[in-house]
Structure formats: structure tokens, C-alpha cells
């Protein structure tokens, strides 16, 4: 870390900063200029307390960290990509996967028929919320345990591994026993005790970016999971809140490129929750592939107009077929293998 002192510090000020730096386990190297003095604190920033507390000293102007605060998930620590194994598929190892299915599990019929259709069209994992984090307490909250049972039946019928969201820690055991990948939604992306509990479950985790989280906060959320012994993390950019109101959120393509550059984790994009409207989902999906995404998560419903939630953004089965055909040449151009061409989903 670099500690920048205010202009013309006294000898006592410099000595105090150097002493505090030593006390916190770092070695100070002071560079004195005519006006400015900086103290370079040498030591592993990830295993010691942050020196940012020194900003409270009147003589300190700024403390600048040098190392990344996320370590385990960083490319610096592990340059080769993390490959997440889910059933017999591999995520992040050069195969591009599409997770598709309804926003929420509404019935056996709706879920299984959607699962069959998306499997036939190219999806390699099935999504569906059994526990739904809804903005309004009056909206459909999901079928809960019954929803998990339906997802298991859909898996049996199609062979697709299942991704579903955990909303509360008390439901985690139910999800662990029923699904293949546990999703942490945008609303829980900073619920650190939930992140730790999910990590300890050992299940692969799909970690959405919080709707107001910086890229660093998103990656630190992933670090929570890795630090608790679970490296099977799939990042998922799903749009952030901005002033723009013609889309539900703003898909942050820069975050996809940055997450790929900064971490060794697979990065997915959810264009459905980013757009909130079905018409531009194919364009966002192509952009995601071009930015380096390892997969997509897309909402699909056999009858989108009748969906219990997120009706405006769910693709019809026909739209989904078109989407897969549309992104395939982009996936190939990006040097990845379309998961639906590997013949390993059954
Ligand atoms: C979802 O994928 O069902 C969902 C609720 O998404 P998000 O957490 O990104 O809003
Ligand atoms: Mn949804």
C-alpha cells in the first residue's frame, strides 16, 4: 500500500506513520520529496489488516492499495481458468452453455414442457425459481418445496441439471438435496452469511451481481465463497440499476470483460433480467458472447403472457430456438464450443 502524506509533513508525522505501518506488520519505505512524502508499506495486503485506517490521521491524505482485495478468485493467484463440473458438463473450460427455463416454477406441466423444449433447442442446464425474491409481498412467491420436487421431475425427464435460487439460509438444506447449482440472486449478492453457508454446502454456485454492486464488490462476494472452501463459482452479470428506464436494468458489458480479465472464474450473462423486455435479448446475448462470456442464463416460458412473474422478459420457445441459432456463430467465432454440440446433455 502507498500512504500519501499531506504537503510538508513534520518529522514527527512521518515517524508516526512509519511506526503505525510497522505495528500493522508492514515494512515502511519512505520517499521524501521537497513538498510531498509518500510511505510505501511493503507486505502481503491480503493477509494483514488494511492500512486504510491511517487515512484518519490528520497528516495522511490518501492510502492507495496495490494488491487486489480478492485473492483466491483472481487471475494473479491462478492464471488458468476455473472449470466447474456440474453432472457430466463442464463450465468455463471452453464450452459455452445456456441455462434456460422459466422465471418461476408454476406447475408440473409448465416446467416439464418448458424443460423439454429448451433441452431440444440447445439448453444444457435448466433454470427455475422455487423460492422467489419478489419486490412486492403480494406477488407470487414461488411454490417452495413443491417447486423443487417439480424441478427434480423435470431433470429426470430431460437429463438437464437444475439451477435454482436460495433466498433464505433456512431453505439451503432443501436446495442442496434437490438442485445441481445453487443460485445467489442479485438481492442476496451481499448477504455474506448466506454466501458463507452456500460455500460450505460444497455445491456449485451461480453468483449474480448485485444490482448496485461494483465489479470489485461482486468479485469480493465470490471471494467469500472461495475463502470458505468452495471454488465452484460461476459469476453472472444481470444488469445494474442506472438512470436508464427503457430497460429494466443496464447490461454492463464492461463488467463481463473485466470479470474475465480479473478472475479465473467462468462468467455468465443473464440478458433477461438486464433487459426486462424480450425484443433486445438476442442482441444482448450476442454482445455477451463477444465480450468473452462463458454462457448465458435466459428465461423461457411456454406461454410468456401467462407467466406468474417477469412476463415481459420471458422468451417463447420459438424465440429461444431463434436465440440459440443466432448466438451460435458468435460462440464459434469467440473460439468456444457450443454446449449443445457436444452431445453430453443426456
Ligand atoms: C432470477 O434469476 O430468478 C432472479 C430473481 O434474478 P436476479 O437475482 O438477477 O434479479
Ligand atoms: Mn425472473
Short mmCIF file of C-alpha atoms and ligand atoms in Angstrom, two decimals:
data_model
loop_
_atom_site.label_atom_id
_atom_site.label_comp_id
_atom_site.label_asym_id
_atom_site.label_seq_id
_atom_site.Cartn_x
_atom_site.Cartn_y
_atom_site.Cartn_z
CA UNK A 1 0.00 0.00 0.00
CA UNK A 2 1.14 3.54 -0.62
CA UNK A 3 0.46 6.18 2.02
CA UNK A 4 0.43 9.67 0.60
CA UNK A 5 1.06 12.35 3.26
CA UNK A 6 -0.29 15.88 3.12
CA UNK A 7 2.22 18.53 1.85
CA UNK A 8 5.09 19.46 4.17
CA UNK A 9 4.64 16.83 6.89
CA UNK A 10 6.65 17.23 10.07
CA UNK A 11 9.36 14.75 11.07
CA UNK A 12 7.07 13.59 13.89
CA UNK A 13 4.22 12.98 11.42
CA UNK A 14 6.43 10.81 9.23
CA UNK A 15 7.76 8.90 12.23
CA UNK A 16 4.20 8.27 13.48
CA UNK A 17 3.08 6.88 10.10
CA UNK A 18 6.17 4.67 9.86
CA UNK A 19 5.56 3.36 13.37
CA UNK A 20 1.88 2.58 12.66
CA UNK A 21 2.87 0.81 9.44
CA UNK A 22 5.37 -1.34 11.38
CA UNK A 23 2.80 -2.07 14.09
CA UNK A 24 0.45 -3.46 11.46
CA UNK A 25 3.08 -5.85 10.16
CA UNK A 26 4.34 -3.98 7.12
CA UNK A 27 7.80 -2.60 6.39
CA UNK A 28 7.81 1.17 5.68
CA UNK A 29 9.92 2.69 2.91
CA UNK A 30 9.73 6.44 2.96
CA UNK A 31 10.30 8.61 -0.09
CA UNK A 32 10.73 12.29 0.82
CA UNK A 33 10.22 14.98 -1.80
CA UNK A 34 10.54 18.74 -1.32
CA UNK A 35 6.79 19.10 -0.77
CA UNK A 36 5.42 15.59 -0.82
CA UNK A 37 6.30 12.49 1.15
CA UNK A 38 4.97 9.02 0.49
CA UNK A 39 5.43 5.89 2.57
CA UNK A 40 5.41 2.60 0.67
CA UNK A 41 4.24 -0.16 3.04
CA UNK A 42 5.65 -3.49 1.92
CA UNK A 43 3.88 -6.71 2.92
CA UNK A 44 1.10 -9.04 1.80
CA UNK A 45 -2.04 -6.90 1.88
CA UNK A 46 -4.37 -9.86 1.70
CA UNK A 47 -3.13 -11.46 4.92
CA UNK A 48 -2.89 -8.31 7.06
CA UNK A 49 -5.28 -5.58 8.10
CA UNK A 50 -5.75 -2.79 5.60
CA UNK A 51 -3.73 0.34 6.22
CA UNK A 52 -6.71 2.41 5.06
CA UNK A 53 -7.34 3.17 8.77
CA UNK A 54 -4.33 5.52 8.55
CA UNK A 55 -6.50 7.89 6.50
CA UNK A 56 -7.90 9.03 9.84
CA UNK A 57 -4.51 10.59 10.74
CA UNK A 58 -4.54 14.34 10.02
CA UNK A 59 -1.19 14.13 8.19
CA UNK A 60 -2.37 11.41 5.75
CA UNK A 61 -4.05 12.44 2.52
CA UNK A 62 -4.70 9.05 0.93
CA UNK A 63 -3.92 5.34 1.24
CA UNK A 64 -3.69 3.50 -2.07
CA UNK A 65 -3.94 -0.31 -2.09
CA UNK A 66 -1.68 -2.03 -4.62
CA UNK A 67 -2.83 -5.63 -4.45
CA UNK A 68 -6.32 -6.82 -5.36
CA UNK A 69 -8.54 -7.35 -2.31
CA UNK A 70 -9.85 -10.55 -3.86
CA UNK A 71 -7.12 -13.11 -3.98
CA UNK A 72 -8.35 -16.66 -4.44
CA UNK A 73 -10.53 -15.82 -7.43
CA UNK A 74 -8.00 -13.51 -9.07
CA UNK A 75 -6.06 -14.28 -12.21
CA UNK A 76 -2.95 -13.14 -10.36
CA UNK A 77 -3.32 -16.05 -7.94
CA UNK A 78 -4.44 -18.61 -10.51
CA UNK A 79 -3.99 -17.71 -14.17
CA UNK A 80 -5.65 -20.85 -15.54
CA UNK A 81 -9.47 -20.83 -15.73
CA UNK A 82 -11.57 -22.48 -13.03
CA UNK A 83 -13.64 -25.27 -14.55
CA UNK A 84 -16.87 -26.03 -12.71
CA UNK A 85 -18.20 -29.57 -13.05
CA UNK A 86 -21.96 -29.97 -12.97
CA UNK A 87 -23.10 -33.54 -13.61
CA UNK A 88 -21.30 -34.50 -16.79
CA UNK A 89 -20.90 -31.00 -18.13
CA UNK A 90 -18.01 -28.61 -17.63
CA UNK A 91 -18.47 -24.88 -17.27
CA UNK A 92 -15.68 -22.44 -18.00
CA UNK A 93 -13.40 -24.79 -19.87
CA UNK A 94 -14.10 -23.53 -23.38
CA UNK A 95 -17.60 -24.98 -23.78
CA UNK A 96 -20.38 -22.36 -23.96
CA UNK A 97 -23.54 -23.28 -22.05
CA UNK A 98 -27.04 -21.88 -21.97
CA UNK A 99 -29.10 -22.15 -18.80
CA UNK A 100 -32.76 -21.73 -19.76
CA UNK A 101 -36.16 -22.13 -18.19
CA UNK A 102 -38.95 -20.19 -16.59
CA UNK A 103 -38.53 -17.37 -14.12
CA UNK A 104 -40.51 -19.40 -11.62
CA UNK A 105 -41.75 -22.94 -11.34
CA UNK A 106 -45.53 -22.58 -11.63
CA UNK A 107 -46.72 -26.13 -12.23
CA UNK A 108 -45.50 -29.58 -13.25
CA UNK A 109 -46.92 -29.12 -16.76
CA UNK A 110 -45.38 -25.68 -17.33
CA UNK A 111 -41.94 -26.66 -16.00
CA UNK A 112 -41.58 -30.04 -17.64
CA UNK A 113 -42.87 -28.87 -21.02
CA UNK A 114 -40.53 -25.85 -20.91
CA UNK A 115 -37.64 -28.11 -19.88
CA UNK A 116 -38.27 -30.48 -22.80
CA UNK A 117 -38.47 -27.60 -25.26
CA UNK A 118 -35.33 -25.82 -24.07
CA UNK A 119 -33.41 -29.11 -23.97
CA UNK A 120 -34.43 -29.76 -27.57
CA UNK A 121 -33.36 -26.26 -28.58
CA UNK A 122 -29.88 -26.33 -27.02
CA UNK A 123 -30.11 -25.50 -23.32
CA UNK A 124 -27.66 -27.57 -21.30
CA UNK A 125 -28.98 -26.61 -17.85
CA UNK A 126 -32.49 -25.86 -16.63
CA UNK A 127 -33.35 -22.83 -14.51
CA UNK A 128 -36.49 -22.21 -12.46
CA UNK A 129 -37.20 -20.43 -9.22
CA UNK A 130 -38.94 -22.39 -6.48
CA UNK A 131 -38.31 -19.65 -3.90
CA UNK A 132 -38.78 -16.23 -5.47
CA UNK A 133 -37.45 -12.94 -4.07
CA UNK A 134 -40.26 -10.64 -5.19
CA UNK A 135 -40.27 -6.87 -4.83
CA UNK A 136 -43.92 -6.85 -3.77
CA UNK A 137 -45.07 -9.11 -0.94
CA UNK A 138 -48.38 -9.52 -2.84
CA UNK A 139 -46.70 -11.10 -5.87
CA UNK A 140 -46.28 -14.84 -6.47
CA UNK A 141 -43.59 -16.06 -4.06
CA UNK A 142 -42.90 -19.42 -5.70
CA UNK A 143 -44.08 -22.95 -4.96
CA UNK A 144 -41.28 -23.63 -2.46
CA UNK A 145 -40.66 -27.30 -1.71
CA UNK A 146 -43.27 -28.37 -4.26
CA UNK A 147 -41.34 -26.34 -6.86
CA UNK A 148 -38.13 -28.21 -6.02
CA UNK A 149 -39.94 -31.53 -6.49
CA UNK A 150 -41.15 -30.39 -9.90
CA UNK A 151 -37.61 -29.36 -10.88
CA UNK A 152 -36.34 -32.80 -9.92
CA UNK A 153 -39.00 -34.39 -12.10
CA UNK A 154 -38.03 -32.08 -14.97
CA UNK A 155 -34.41 -33.18 -14.54
CA UNK A 156 -35.45 -36.81 -14.64
CA UNK A 157 -37.46 -36.23 -17.83
CA UNK A 158 -34.77 -34.26 -19.69
CA UNK A 159 -31.42 -35.03 -18.08
CA UNK A 160 -30.78 -31.31 -17.64
CA UNK A 161 -29.00 -30.33 -14.40
CA UNK A 162 -31.01 -27.80 -12.43
CA UNK A 163 -30.14 -24.27 -11.26
CA UNK A 164 -32.37 -22.69 -8.62
CA UNK A 165 -32.13 -19.78 -6.22
CA UNK A 166 -31.78 -19.89 -2.45
CA UNK A 167 -33.43 -16.89 -0.84
CA UNK A 168 -33.01 -17.72 2.85
CA UNK A 169 -30.36 -19.67 4.72
CA UNK A 170 -33.02 -21.82 6.40
CA UNK A 171 -34.00 -23.27 2.98
CA UNK A 172 -30.45 -24.13 1.98
CA UNK A 173 -30.65 -27.78 3.05
CA UNK A 174 -33.71 -28.27 0.84
CA UNK A 175 -31.93 -26.82 -2.17
CA UNK A 176 -28.73 -28.77 -1.56
CA UNK A 177 -30.69 -32.00 -1.71
CA UNK A 178 -32.66 -31.06 -4.81
CA UNK A 179 -30.63 -28.99 -7.27
CA UNK A 180 -27.27 -29.11 -9.05
CA UNK A 181 -26.30 -25.44 -8.89
CA UNK A 182 -27.41 -23.01 -6.21
CA UNK A 183 -28.15 -19.52 -7.44
CA UNK A 184 -27.49 -16.45 -5.32
CA UNK A 185 -29.73 -13.72 -6.67
CA UNK A 186 -28.93 -10.05 -7.12
CA UNK A 187 -30.82 -9.15 -3.94
CA UNK A 188 -28.73 -11.51 -1.83
CA UNK A 189 -25.39 -10.89 -3.51
CA UNK A 190 -24.14 -9.06 -0.42
CA UNK A 191 -25.70 -11.36 2.16
CA UNK A 192 -22.34 -12.55 3.44
CA UNK A 193 -23.59 -15.14 5.92
CA UNK A 194 -25.68 -16.70 3.14
CA UNK A 195 -22.64 -16.69 0.85
CA UNK A 196 -20.63 -18.49 3.53
CA UNK A 197 -23.35 -21.04 4.14
CA UNK A 198 -23.74 -21.76 0.43
CA UNK A 199 -19.97 -22.10 0.14
CA UNK A 200 -19.89 -24.68 2.93
CA UNK A 201 -22.60 -26.72 1.19
CA UNK A 202 -19.97 -27.58 -1.43
CA UNK A 203 -22.49 -27.18 -4.28
CA UNK A 204 -21.58 -25.20 -7.39
CA UNK A 205 -22.82 -21.62 -7.00
CA UNK A 206 -24.12 -19.23 -9.66
CA UNK A 207 -23.46 -15.80 -8.18
CA UNK A 208 -25.45 -12.95 -9.67
CA UNK A 209 -24.03 -9.45 -9.43
CA UNK A 210 -25.92 -7.23 -7.02
CA UNK A 211 -27.91 -4.58 -8.84
CA UNK A 212 -25.86 -1.80 -7.23
CA UNK A 213 -22.60 -3.68 -6.74
CA UNK A 214 -19.32 -2.51 -8.21
CA UNK A 215 -17.26 -5.10 -10.05
CA UNK A 216 -14.93 -5.24 -7.04
CA UNK A 217 -17.85 -5.89 -4.65
CA UNK A 218 -19.14 -8.63 -6.95
CA UNK A 219 -15.71 -10.31 -7.05
CA UNK A 220 -15.31 -9.95 -3.28
CA UNK A 221 -18.67 -11.74 -2.90
CA UNK A 222 -17.15 -14.56 -4.97
CA UNK A 223 -14.07 -14.41 -2.74
CA UNK A 224 -16.33 -15.08 0.29
CA UNK A 225 -17.39 -18.33 -1.34
CA UNK A 226 -13.85 -19.32 -2.37
CA UNK A 227 -12.45 -18.41 1.06
CA UNK A 228 -14.96 -20.80 2.62
CA UNK A 229 -13.55 -23.68 0.61
CA UNK A 230 -15.78 -23.67 -2.46
CA UNK A 231 -14.13 -22.71 -5.76
CA UNK A 232 -17.07 -23.84 -7.87
CA UNK A 233 -18.34 -20.35 -8.54
CA UNK A 234 -19.95 -19.12 -11.75
CA UNK A 235 -20.28 -15.34 -11.96
CA UNK A 236 -23.39 -13.94 -13.61
CA UNK A 237 -23.79 -10.33 -14.79
CA UNK A 238 -27.50 -9.47 -14.85
CA UNK A 239 -27.57 -5.72 -15.34
CA UNK A 240 -27.21 -2.88 -12.87
CA UNK A 241 -29.51 -0.04 -11.82
CA UNK A 242 -28.91 3.14 -13.77
CA UNK A 243 -30.93 6.22 -14.74
CA UNK A 244 -31.97 4.47 -17.97
CA UNK A 245 -35.61 3.46 -17.84
CA UNK A 246 -36.20 1.98 -21.27
CA UNK A 247 -34.68 -1.25 -19.95
CA UNK A 248 -35.23 -2.88 -16.55
CA UNK A 249 -31.50 -2.69 -15.81
CA UNK A 250 -28.42 -1.77 -17.83
CA UNK A 251 -26.37 -4.73 -19.02
CA UNK A 252 -22.81 -3.90 -18.01
CA UNK A 253 -20.72 -5.41 -20.79
CA UNK A 254 -17.57 -3.82 -19.37
CA UNK A 255 -18.10 -5.86 -16.21
CA UNK A 256 -18.10 -9.06 -18.27
CA UNK A 257 -14.78 -8.15 -19.91
CA UNK A 258 -13.34 -7.05 -16.55
CA UNK A 259 -14.51 -10.13 -14.69
CA UNK A 260 -12.92 -12.30 -17.38
CA UNK A 261 -9.69 -10.33 -17.14
CA UNK A 262 -9.54 -10.09 -13.36
CA UNK A 263 -10.69 -13.54 -12.29
CA UNK A 264 -10.26 -17.15 -13.23
CA UNK A 265 -13.99 -17.89 -12.78
CA UNK A 266 -16.49 -18.65 -15.54
CA UNK A 267 -18.65 -15.62 -16.35
CA UNK A 268 -22.27 -15.90 -17.50
CA UNK A 269 -24.65 -13.19 -18.64
CA UNK A 270 -28.37 -13.02 -17.93
CA UNK A 271 -29.79 -10.77 -20.66
CA UNK A 272 -33.38 -11.42 -19.48
CA UNK A 273 -33.12 -9.57 -16.16
CA UNK A 274 -30.83 -6.98 -17.74
CA UNK A 275 -33.28 -6.03 -20.47
CA UNK A 276 -36.60 -6.78 -18.80
CA UNK A 277 -38.04 -6.99 -22.33
CA UNK A 278 -37.76 -9.79 -24.83
CA UNK A 279 -37.11 -7.85 -28.04
CA UNK A 280 -33.45 -6.98 -27.38
CA UNK A 281 -32.40 -10.20 -25.64
CA UNK A 282 -30.73 -11.70 -28.77
CA UNK A 283 -28.67 -8.53 -29.29
CA UNK A 284 -27.52 -8.52 -25.65
CA UNK A 285 -26.74 -12.23 -25.85
CA UNK A 286 -24.51 -11.70 -28.89
CA UNK A 287 -22.76 -8.82 -27.13
CA UNK A 288 -22.18 -11.06 -24.11
CA UNK A 289 -20.56 -13.74 -26.24
CA UNK A 290 -18.36 -11.16 -27.95
CA UNK A 291 -17.25 -9.78 -24.57
CA UNK A 292 -16.00 -13.22 -23.55
CA UNK A 293 -18.91 -14.74 -21.61
CA UNK A 294 -18.79 -18.48 -20.95
CA UNK A 295 -22.55 -18.88 -21.05
CA UNK A 296 -25.99 -17.33 -20.84
CA UNK A 297 -28.91 -17.60 -18.46
CA UNK A 298 -32.20 -16.94 -20.23
CA UNK A 299 -35.83 -17.02 -19.11
CA UNK A 300 -38.16 -19.08 -21.30
CA UNK A 301 -41.86 -19.86 -20.84
CA UNK A 302 -44.19 -21.97 -22.91
CA UNK A 303 -46.79 -19.23 -22.60
CA UNK A 304 -44.96 -15.99 -21.67
CA UNK A 305 -48.11 -13.84 -21.48
CA UNK A 306 -49.45 -16.05 -18.70
CA UNK A 307 -46.22 -16.19 -16.68
CA UNK A 308 -46.63 -15.62 -12.94
CA UNK A 309 -43.60 -13.34 -12.96
CA UNK A 310 -41.37 -11.43 -15.36
CA UNK A 311 -43.81 -12.00 -18.25
CA UNK A 312 -42.35 -9.19 -20.40
CA UNK A 313 -38.88 -10.68 -20.49
CA UNK A 314 -39.55 -14.39 -20.91
CA UNK A 315 -38.87 -15.77 -24.37
CA UNK A 316 -41.32 -18.11 -26.05
CA UNK A 317 -39.94 -21.50 -27.03
CA UNK A 318 -39.84 -20.34 -30.64
CA UNK A 319 -37.88 -17.21 -29.66
CA UNK A 320 -35.46 -19.40 -27.73
CA UNK A 321 -34.82 -21.61 -30.77
CA UNK A 322 -34.02 -18.47 -32.75
CA UNK A 323 -31.76 -17.16 -29.99
CA UNK A 324 -29.66 -20.31 -29.95
CA UNK A 325 -29.28 -20.23 -33.74
CA UNK A 326 -28.47 -16.55 -33.55
CA UNK A 327 -25.68 -16.81 -30.95
CA UNK A 328 -24.08 -20.00 -32.29
CA UNK A 329 -21.86 -18.36 -34.94
CA UNK A 330 -20.74 -15.81 -32.34
CA UNK A 331 -19.84 -18.59 -29.91
CA UNK A 332 -17.77 -20.31 -32.57
CA UNK A 333 -16.13 -17.02 -33.61
CA UNK A 334 -15.22 -16.44 -29.95
CA UNK A 335 -13.32 -19.75 -30.02
CA UNK A 336 -15.76 -21.65 -27.80
CA UNK A 337 -17.62 -24.86 -28.37
CA UNK A 338 -21.43 -24.58 -28.21
CA UNK A 339 -22.51 -26.87 -25.35
CA UNK A 340 -25.45 -28.09 -27.42
CA UNK A 341 -23.00 -29.54 -29.97
CA UNK A 342 -21.11 -31.71 -27.51
CA UNK A 343 -23.84 -34.35 -27.23
CA UNK A 344 -23.30 -34.65 -23.47
CA UNK A 345 -26.54 -33.34 -22.04
CA UNK A 346 -28.38 -36.66 -21.60
C1 LIG B 1 -33.77 -14.86 -11.18
O1 LIG B 1 -32.83 -15.19 -11.93
O2 LIG B 1 -34.76 -15.54 -11.00
C2 LIG B 1 -33.67 -13.56 -10.46
C3 LIG B 1 -34.50 -13.25 -9.48
O3 LIG B 1 -32.68 -12.79 -10.92
P1 LIG B 1 -31.92 -11.56 -10.21
O4 LIG B 1 -31.50 -12.04 -8.88
O5 LIG B 1 -30.78 -11.32 -11.15
O6 LIG B 1 -32.89 -10.42 -10.16
MN1 LIG B 2 -37.15 -13.55 -13.37
#
